[in-house]
Short mmCIF file of C-alpha atoms and ligand atoms in Angstrom, two decimals:
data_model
loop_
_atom_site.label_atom_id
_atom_site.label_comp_id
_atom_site.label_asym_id
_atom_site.label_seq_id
_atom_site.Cartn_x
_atom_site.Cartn_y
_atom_site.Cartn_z
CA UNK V 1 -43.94 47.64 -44.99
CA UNK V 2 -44.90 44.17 -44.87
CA UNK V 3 -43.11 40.10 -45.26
CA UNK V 4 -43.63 37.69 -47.58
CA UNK V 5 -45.42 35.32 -45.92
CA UNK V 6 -47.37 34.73 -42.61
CA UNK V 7 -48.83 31.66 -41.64
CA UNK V 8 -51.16 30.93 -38.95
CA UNK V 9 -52.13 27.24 -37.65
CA UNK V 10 -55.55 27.24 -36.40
CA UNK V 11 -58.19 28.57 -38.56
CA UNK V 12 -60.66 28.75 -35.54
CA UNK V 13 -61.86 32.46 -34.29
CA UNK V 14 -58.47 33.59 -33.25
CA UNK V 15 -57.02 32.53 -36.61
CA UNK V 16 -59.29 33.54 -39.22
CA UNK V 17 -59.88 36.93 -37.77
CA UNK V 18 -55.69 37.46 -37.31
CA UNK V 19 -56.04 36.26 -41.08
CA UNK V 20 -58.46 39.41 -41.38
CA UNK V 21 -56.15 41.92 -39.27
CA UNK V 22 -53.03 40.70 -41.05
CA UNK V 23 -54.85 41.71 -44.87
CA UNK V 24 -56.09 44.88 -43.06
CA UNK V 25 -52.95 46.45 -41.95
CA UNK V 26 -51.19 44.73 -45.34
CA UNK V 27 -48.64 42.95 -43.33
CA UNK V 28 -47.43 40.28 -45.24
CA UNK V 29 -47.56 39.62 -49.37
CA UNK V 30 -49.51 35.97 -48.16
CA UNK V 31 -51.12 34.84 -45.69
CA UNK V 32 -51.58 30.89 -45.08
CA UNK V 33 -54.41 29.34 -42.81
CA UNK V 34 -53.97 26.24 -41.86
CA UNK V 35 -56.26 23.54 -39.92
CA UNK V 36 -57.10 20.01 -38.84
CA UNK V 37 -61.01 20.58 -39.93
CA UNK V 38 -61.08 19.86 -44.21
CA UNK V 39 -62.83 22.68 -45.55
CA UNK V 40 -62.70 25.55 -42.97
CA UNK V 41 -58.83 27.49 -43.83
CA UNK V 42 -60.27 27.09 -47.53
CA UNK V 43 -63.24 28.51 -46.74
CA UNK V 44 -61.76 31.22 -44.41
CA UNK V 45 -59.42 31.80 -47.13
CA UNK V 46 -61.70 32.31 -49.92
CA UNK V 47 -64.11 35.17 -47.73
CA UNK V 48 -61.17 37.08 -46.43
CA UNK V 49 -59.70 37.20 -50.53
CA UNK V 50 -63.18 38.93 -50.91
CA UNK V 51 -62.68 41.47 -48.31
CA UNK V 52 -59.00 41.70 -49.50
CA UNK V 53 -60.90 42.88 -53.05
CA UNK V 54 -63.64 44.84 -51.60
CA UNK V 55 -60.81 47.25 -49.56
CA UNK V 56 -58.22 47.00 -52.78
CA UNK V 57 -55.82 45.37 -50.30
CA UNK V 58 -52.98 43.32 -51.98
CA UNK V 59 -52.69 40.56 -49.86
CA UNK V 60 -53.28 37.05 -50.94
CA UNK V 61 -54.86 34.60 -48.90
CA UNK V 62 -54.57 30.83 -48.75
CA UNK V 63 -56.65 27.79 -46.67
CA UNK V 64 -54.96 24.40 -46.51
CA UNK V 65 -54.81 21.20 -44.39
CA UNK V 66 -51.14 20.74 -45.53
CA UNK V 67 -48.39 22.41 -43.69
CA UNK V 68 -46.03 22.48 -46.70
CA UNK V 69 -48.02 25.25 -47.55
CA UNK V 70 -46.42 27.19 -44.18
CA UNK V 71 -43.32 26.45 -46.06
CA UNK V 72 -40.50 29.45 -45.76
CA UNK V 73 -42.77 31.54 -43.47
CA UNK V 74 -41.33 34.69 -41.96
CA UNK V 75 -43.73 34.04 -39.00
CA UNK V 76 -45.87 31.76 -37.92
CA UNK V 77 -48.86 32.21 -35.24
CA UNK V 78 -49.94 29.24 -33.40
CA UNK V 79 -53.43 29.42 -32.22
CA UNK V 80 -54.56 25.42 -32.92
CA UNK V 81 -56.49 23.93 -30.12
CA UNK V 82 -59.21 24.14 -27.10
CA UNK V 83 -60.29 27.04 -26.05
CA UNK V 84 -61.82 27.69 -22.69
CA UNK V 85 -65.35 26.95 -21.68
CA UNK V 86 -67.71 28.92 -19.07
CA UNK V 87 -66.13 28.07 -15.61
CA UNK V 88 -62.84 26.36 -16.89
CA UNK V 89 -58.67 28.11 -16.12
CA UNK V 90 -56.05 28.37 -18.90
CA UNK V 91 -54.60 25.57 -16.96
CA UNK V 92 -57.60 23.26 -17.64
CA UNK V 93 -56.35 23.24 -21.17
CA UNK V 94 -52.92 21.74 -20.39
CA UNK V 95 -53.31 17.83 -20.83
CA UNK V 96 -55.41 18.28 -24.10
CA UNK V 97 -53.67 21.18 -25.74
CA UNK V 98 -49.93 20.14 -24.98
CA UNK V 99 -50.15 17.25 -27.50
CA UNK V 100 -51.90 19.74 -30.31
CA UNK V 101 -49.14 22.51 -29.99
CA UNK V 102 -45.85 20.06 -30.13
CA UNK V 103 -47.09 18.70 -33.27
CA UNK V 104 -47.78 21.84 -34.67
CA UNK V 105 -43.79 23.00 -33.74
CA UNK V 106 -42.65 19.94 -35.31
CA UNK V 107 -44.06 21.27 -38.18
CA UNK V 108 -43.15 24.32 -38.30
CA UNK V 109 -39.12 23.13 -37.29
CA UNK V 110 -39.81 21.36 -40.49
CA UNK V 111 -41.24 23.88 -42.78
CA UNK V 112 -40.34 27.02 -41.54
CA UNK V 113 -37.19 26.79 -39.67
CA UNK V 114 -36.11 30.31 -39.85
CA UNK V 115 -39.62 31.74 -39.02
CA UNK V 116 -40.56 33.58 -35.38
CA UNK V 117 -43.59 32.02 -33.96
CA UNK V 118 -46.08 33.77 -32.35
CA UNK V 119 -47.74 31.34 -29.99
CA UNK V 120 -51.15 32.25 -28.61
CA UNK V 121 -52.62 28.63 -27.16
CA UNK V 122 -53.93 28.43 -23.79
CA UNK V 123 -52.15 27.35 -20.93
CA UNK V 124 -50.26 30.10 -23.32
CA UNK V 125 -46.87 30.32 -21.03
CA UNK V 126 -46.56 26.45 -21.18
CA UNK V 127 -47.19 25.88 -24.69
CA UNK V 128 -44.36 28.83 -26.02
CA UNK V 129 -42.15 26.93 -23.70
CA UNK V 130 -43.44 23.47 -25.75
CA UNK V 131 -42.81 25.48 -28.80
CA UNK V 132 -39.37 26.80 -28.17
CA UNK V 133 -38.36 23.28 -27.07
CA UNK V 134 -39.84 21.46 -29.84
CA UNK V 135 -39.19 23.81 -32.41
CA UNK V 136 -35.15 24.30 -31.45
CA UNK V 137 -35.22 27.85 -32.50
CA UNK V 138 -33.30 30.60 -30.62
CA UNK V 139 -35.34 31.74 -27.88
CA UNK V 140 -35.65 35.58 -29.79
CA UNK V 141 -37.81 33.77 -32.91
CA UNK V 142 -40.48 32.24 -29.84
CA UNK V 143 -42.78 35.15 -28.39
CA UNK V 144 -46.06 34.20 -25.99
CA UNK V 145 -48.79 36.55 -26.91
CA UNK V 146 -50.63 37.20 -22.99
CA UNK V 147 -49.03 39.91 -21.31
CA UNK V 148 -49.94 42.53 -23.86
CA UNK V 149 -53.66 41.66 -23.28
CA UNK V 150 -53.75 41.39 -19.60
CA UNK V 151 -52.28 45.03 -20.11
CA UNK V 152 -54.97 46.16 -22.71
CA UNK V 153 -57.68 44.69 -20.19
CA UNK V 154 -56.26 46.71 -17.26
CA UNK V 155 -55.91 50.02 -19.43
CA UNK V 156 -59.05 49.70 -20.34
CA UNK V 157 -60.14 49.21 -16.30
CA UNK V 158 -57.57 52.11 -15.31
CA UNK V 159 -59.44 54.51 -17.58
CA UNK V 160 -63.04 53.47 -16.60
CA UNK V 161 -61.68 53.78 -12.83
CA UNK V 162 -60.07 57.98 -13.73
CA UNK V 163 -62.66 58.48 -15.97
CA UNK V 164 -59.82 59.55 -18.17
CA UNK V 165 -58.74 58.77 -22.31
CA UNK V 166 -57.29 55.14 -22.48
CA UNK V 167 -54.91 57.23 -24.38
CA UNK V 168 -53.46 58.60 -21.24
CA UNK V 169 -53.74 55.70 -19.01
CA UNK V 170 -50.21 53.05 -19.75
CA UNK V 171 -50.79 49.65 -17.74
CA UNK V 172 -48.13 46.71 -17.39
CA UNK V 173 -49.28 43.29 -16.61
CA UNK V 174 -46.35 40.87 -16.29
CA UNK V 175 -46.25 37.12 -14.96
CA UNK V 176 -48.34 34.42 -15.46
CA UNK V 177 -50.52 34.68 -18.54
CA UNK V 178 -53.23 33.00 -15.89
CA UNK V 179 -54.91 33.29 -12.72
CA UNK V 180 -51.43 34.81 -10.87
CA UNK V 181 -50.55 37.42 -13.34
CA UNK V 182 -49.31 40.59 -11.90
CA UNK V 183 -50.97 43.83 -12.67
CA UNK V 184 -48.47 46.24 -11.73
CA UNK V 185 -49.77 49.56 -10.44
CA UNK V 186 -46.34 50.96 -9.23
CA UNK V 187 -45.39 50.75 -13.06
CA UNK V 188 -48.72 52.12 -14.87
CA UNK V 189 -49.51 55.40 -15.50
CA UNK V 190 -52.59 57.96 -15.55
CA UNK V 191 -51.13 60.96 -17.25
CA UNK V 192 -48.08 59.87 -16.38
CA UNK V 193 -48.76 59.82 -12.62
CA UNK V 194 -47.86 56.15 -11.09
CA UNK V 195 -51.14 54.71 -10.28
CA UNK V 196 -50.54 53.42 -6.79
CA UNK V 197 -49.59 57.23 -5.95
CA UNK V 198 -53.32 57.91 -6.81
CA UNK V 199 -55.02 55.30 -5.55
CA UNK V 200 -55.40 53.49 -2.15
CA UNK V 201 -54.31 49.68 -1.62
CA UNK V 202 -57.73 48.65 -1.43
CA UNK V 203 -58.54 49.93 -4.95
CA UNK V 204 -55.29 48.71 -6.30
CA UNK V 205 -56.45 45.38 -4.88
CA UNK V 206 -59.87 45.72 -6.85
CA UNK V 207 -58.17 46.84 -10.47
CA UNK V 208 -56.02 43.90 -10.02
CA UNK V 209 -58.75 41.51 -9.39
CA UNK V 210 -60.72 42.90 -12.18
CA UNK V 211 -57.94 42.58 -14.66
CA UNK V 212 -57.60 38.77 -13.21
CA UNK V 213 -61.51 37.84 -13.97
CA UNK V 214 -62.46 39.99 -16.59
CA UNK V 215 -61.27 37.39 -19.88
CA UNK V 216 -63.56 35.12 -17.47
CA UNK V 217 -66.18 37.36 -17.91
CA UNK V 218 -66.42 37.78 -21.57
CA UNK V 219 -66.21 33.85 -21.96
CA UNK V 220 -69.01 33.47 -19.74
CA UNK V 221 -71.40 35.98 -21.89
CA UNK V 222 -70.20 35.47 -25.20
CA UNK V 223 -68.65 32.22 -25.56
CA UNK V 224 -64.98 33.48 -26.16
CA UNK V 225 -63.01 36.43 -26.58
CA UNK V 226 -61.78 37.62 -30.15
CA UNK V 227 -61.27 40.92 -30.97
CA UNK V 228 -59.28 42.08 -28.26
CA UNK V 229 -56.53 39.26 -28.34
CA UNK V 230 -56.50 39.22 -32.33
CA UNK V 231 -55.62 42.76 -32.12
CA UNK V 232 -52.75 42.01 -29.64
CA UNK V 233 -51.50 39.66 -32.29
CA UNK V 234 -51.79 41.84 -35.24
CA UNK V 235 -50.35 44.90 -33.08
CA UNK V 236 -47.11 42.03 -32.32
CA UNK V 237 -46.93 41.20 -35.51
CA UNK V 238 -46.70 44.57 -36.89
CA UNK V 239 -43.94 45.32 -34.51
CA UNK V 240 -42.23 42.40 -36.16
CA UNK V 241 -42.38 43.29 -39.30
CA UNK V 242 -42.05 47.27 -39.17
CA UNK V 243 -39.10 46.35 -36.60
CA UNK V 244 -40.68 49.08 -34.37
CA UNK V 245 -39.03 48.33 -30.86
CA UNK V 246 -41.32 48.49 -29.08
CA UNK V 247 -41.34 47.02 -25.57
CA UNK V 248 -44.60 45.14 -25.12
CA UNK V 249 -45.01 42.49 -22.27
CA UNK V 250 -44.83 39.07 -24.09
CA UNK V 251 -43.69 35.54 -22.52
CA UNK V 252 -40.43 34.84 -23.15
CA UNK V 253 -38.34 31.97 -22.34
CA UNK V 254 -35.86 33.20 -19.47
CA UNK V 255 -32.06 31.95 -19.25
CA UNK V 256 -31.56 33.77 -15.69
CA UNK V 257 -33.49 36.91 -16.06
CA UNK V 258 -35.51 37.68 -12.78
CA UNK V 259 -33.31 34.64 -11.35
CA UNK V 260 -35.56 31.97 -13.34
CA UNK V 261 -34.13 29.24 -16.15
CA UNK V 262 -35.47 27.30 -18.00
CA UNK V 263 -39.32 28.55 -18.22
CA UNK V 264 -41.29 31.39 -20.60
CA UNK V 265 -42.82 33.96 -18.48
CA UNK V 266 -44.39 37.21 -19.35
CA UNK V 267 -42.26 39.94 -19.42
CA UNK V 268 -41.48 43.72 -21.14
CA UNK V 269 -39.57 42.91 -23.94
CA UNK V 270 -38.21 44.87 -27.24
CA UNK V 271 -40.07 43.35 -30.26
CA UNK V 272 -38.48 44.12 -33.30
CA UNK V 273 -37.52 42.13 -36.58
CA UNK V 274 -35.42 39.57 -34.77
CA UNK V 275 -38.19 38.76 -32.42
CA UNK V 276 -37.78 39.30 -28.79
CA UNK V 277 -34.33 41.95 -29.04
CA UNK V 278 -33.90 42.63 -25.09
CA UNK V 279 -35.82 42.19 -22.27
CA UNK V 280 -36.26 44.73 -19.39
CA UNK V 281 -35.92 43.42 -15.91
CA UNK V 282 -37.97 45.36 -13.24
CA UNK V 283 -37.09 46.24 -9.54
CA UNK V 284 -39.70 44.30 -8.34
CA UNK V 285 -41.14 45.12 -4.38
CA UNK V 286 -41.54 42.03 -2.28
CA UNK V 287 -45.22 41.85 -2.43
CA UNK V 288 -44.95 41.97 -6.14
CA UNK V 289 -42.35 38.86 -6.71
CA UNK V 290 -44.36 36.95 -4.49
CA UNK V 291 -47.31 36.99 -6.80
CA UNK V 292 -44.47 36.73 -10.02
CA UNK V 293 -42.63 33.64 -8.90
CA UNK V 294 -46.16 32.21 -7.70
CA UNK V 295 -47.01 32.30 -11.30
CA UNK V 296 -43.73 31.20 -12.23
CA UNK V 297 -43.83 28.05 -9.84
CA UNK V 298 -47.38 26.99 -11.62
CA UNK V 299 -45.70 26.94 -15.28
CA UNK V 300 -42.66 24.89 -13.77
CA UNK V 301 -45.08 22.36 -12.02
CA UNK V 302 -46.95 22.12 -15.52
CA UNK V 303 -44.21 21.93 -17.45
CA UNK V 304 -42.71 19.01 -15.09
CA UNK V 305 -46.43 17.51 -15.63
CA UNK V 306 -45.67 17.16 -19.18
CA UNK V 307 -42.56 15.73 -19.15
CA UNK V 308 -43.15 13.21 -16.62
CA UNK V 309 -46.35 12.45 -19.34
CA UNK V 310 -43.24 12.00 -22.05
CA UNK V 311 -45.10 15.10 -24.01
CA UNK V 312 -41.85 16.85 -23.64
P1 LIG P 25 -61.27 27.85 -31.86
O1 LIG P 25 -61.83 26.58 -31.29
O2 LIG P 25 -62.20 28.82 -32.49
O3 LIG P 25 -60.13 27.50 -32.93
C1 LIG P 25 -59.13 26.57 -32.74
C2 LIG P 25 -58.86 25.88 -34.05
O4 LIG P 25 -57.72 25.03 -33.90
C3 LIG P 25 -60.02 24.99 -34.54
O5 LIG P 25 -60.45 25.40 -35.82
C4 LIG P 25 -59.41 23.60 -34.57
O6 LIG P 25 -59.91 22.77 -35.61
C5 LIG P 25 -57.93 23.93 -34.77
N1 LIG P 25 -57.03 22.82 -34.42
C6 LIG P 25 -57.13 21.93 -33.40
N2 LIG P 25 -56.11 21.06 -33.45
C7 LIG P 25 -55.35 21.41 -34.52
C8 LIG P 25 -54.16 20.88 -35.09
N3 LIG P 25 -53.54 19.82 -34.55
N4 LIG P 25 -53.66 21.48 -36.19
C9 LIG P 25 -54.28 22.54 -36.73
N5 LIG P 25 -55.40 23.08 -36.23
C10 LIG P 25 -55.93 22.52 -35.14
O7 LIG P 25 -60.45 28.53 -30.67
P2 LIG P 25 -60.03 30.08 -30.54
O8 LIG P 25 -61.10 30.82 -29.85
O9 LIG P 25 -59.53 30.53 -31.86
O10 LIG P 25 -58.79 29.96 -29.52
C11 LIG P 25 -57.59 29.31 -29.89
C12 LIG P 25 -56.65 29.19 -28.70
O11 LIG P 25 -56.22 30.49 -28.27
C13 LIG P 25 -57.29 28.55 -27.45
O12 LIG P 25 -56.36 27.68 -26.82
C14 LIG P 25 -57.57 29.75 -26.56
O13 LIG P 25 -57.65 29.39 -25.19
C15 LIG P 25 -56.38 30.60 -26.87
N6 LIG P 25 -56.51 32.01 -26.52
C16 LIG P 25 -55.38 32.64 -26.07
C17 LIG P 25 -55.39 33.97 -25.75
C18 LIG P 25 -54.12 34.61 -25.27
O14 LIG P 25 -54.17 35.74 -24.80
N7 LIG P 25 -52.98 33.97 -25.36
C19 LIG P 25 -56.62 34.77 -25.84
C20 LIG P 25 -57.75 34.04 -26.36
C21 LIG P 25 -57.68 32.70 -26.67
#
């Protein structure tokens, strides 16, 4: 099952290598990378038609510098601007990456006005709220890809802690898709056991903190991190497109869910072909909203930032 066309703006290392995962699973009949830099979608472009003919794959892949070529997309990823450096916050990115990521909706409002955009920038809460403002679109067709990978990252620390299959371990990170996001141990599972049944506060404490810092981690060895989040994307984008439903954490812009307005937050949602199809609202404990609407507060303050800079 795949779409006609998928477009992604950014052909950096998040967007060439979706470009890769998109012809791998055969998701769409094209794919269209798009970028600032002359040269490098084309190039992209050209090497992942290659592996497209080396694994028989029928996917056709395109580089341009134009964004009519996004024209009529049935989704469009945004992952165009900075990416953190060793030592630097999600946040640090706000100020230059605001600017980047309303152009690129204006675009795509243009082009592909019945699309869903997947929006993957960094601070990533505050630029799928830039997107669904800028773009217009009905808050189901704008998804924040964040959530799913804090809960990949603390799956994969779950299992290392039970010494157990990842395959048994289910983790839920909602929140902030930054330094308050909320690991929730009353709602992950180790066999289906609720992981703060088997583990004591203090080690709850220590997963959570791990989960926080470990994206930190892998910038500060290798530079960035790739293969996990492009394989967040992919997995979001096949649940698009296959209209799977399933309910992965994603930020999504709220209109009174958890008593919040007017922000996009991470939170378990139904992904299916319209987008974002229902969201789940969880009994939260009081310990665990304070750490939520923490989060929250920090998007709000940065999203009053950029109005007050006329970016929005
Ligand atoms: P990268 O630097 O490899 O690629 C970014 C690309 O965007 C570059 O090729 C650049 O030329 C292009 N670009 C800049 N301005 C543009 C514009 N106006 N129009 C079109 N293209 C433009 O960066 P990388 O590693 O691919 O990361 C991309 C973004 O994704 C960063 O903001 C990063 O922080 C974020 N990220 C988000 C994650 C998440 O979980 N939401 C996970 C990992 C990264």
């Amino acid at each position: 099952m795949s779409v006609r066309k998928i477009s992604i703006i950014g052909s950096g290392r998040l967007g060439s290598f979706t470009g890769y995962e998109i012809v791998y699973r055969e998701l769409a009949k094209e794919v269209v990378l798009i970028d600032i830099i002359q040269n490098l979608p084309q190039g992209e472009a050209m090497d992942l038609n290659q592996m497209a003919s080396e694994k028989g794959k029928s996917v056709l892949v395109k580089g341009s510098n134009d964004y009519k070529d996004i024209s009529d997309s049935d989704i469009v990823v945004i992952t165009a601007g900075f990416a953190r450096k060793p030592g630097m916050t999600r946040l640090d990115l706000l100020k230059q990456n605001a600017p980047i990521v309303r152009d690129v909706a204006l675009q795509i409002a243009k082009y592909a006005p019945n699309s869903i955009v997947i929006t993957v920038t960094n601070p990533m809460d505050v630029m799928t709220y830039i997107t669904y403002k800028i773009t217009g679109f009905p808050k189901e067709r704008v998804i924040g890809m964040g959530g799913q990978l804090d809960s990949a990252r603390y799956r994969e620390i779950l299992a290392n802690i039970f010494n157990v299959s990842r395959n048994s371990v289910k983790a839920l990170v909602i929140g902030e898709h930054g330094e308050n996001m909320l690991p929730l141990a009353r709602f992950s599972y180790v066999g289906g056991i609720r992981v703060s049944d088997l583990l004591s506060l203090e080690k709850i404490k220590e997963a959570e903190e791990a989960t926080r810092k470990i994206a930190a981690e892998v910038i500060a060895l290798k530079g960035a991190t790739v293969f996990a989040p492009v394989s967040c994307i992919a997995s979001l984008i096949e649940a698009i497109v296959k209209d799977t439903k399933e309910i992965i954490p994603v930020s999504a812009y709220l209109n009174g869910e958890y008593g919040l307005n007017d922000l996009c937050i991470g939170v378990p949602a139904v992904i299916g072909k319209k987008g974002i199809e229902k969201i789940f609202e969880l009994n939260l404990n009081e310990e665990e909203k304070l750490r939520f609407y923490k989060g929250a507060e920090i998007i709000k303050n940065a999203i009053n930032e950029l109005r007050q800079l006329a970016i929005i």
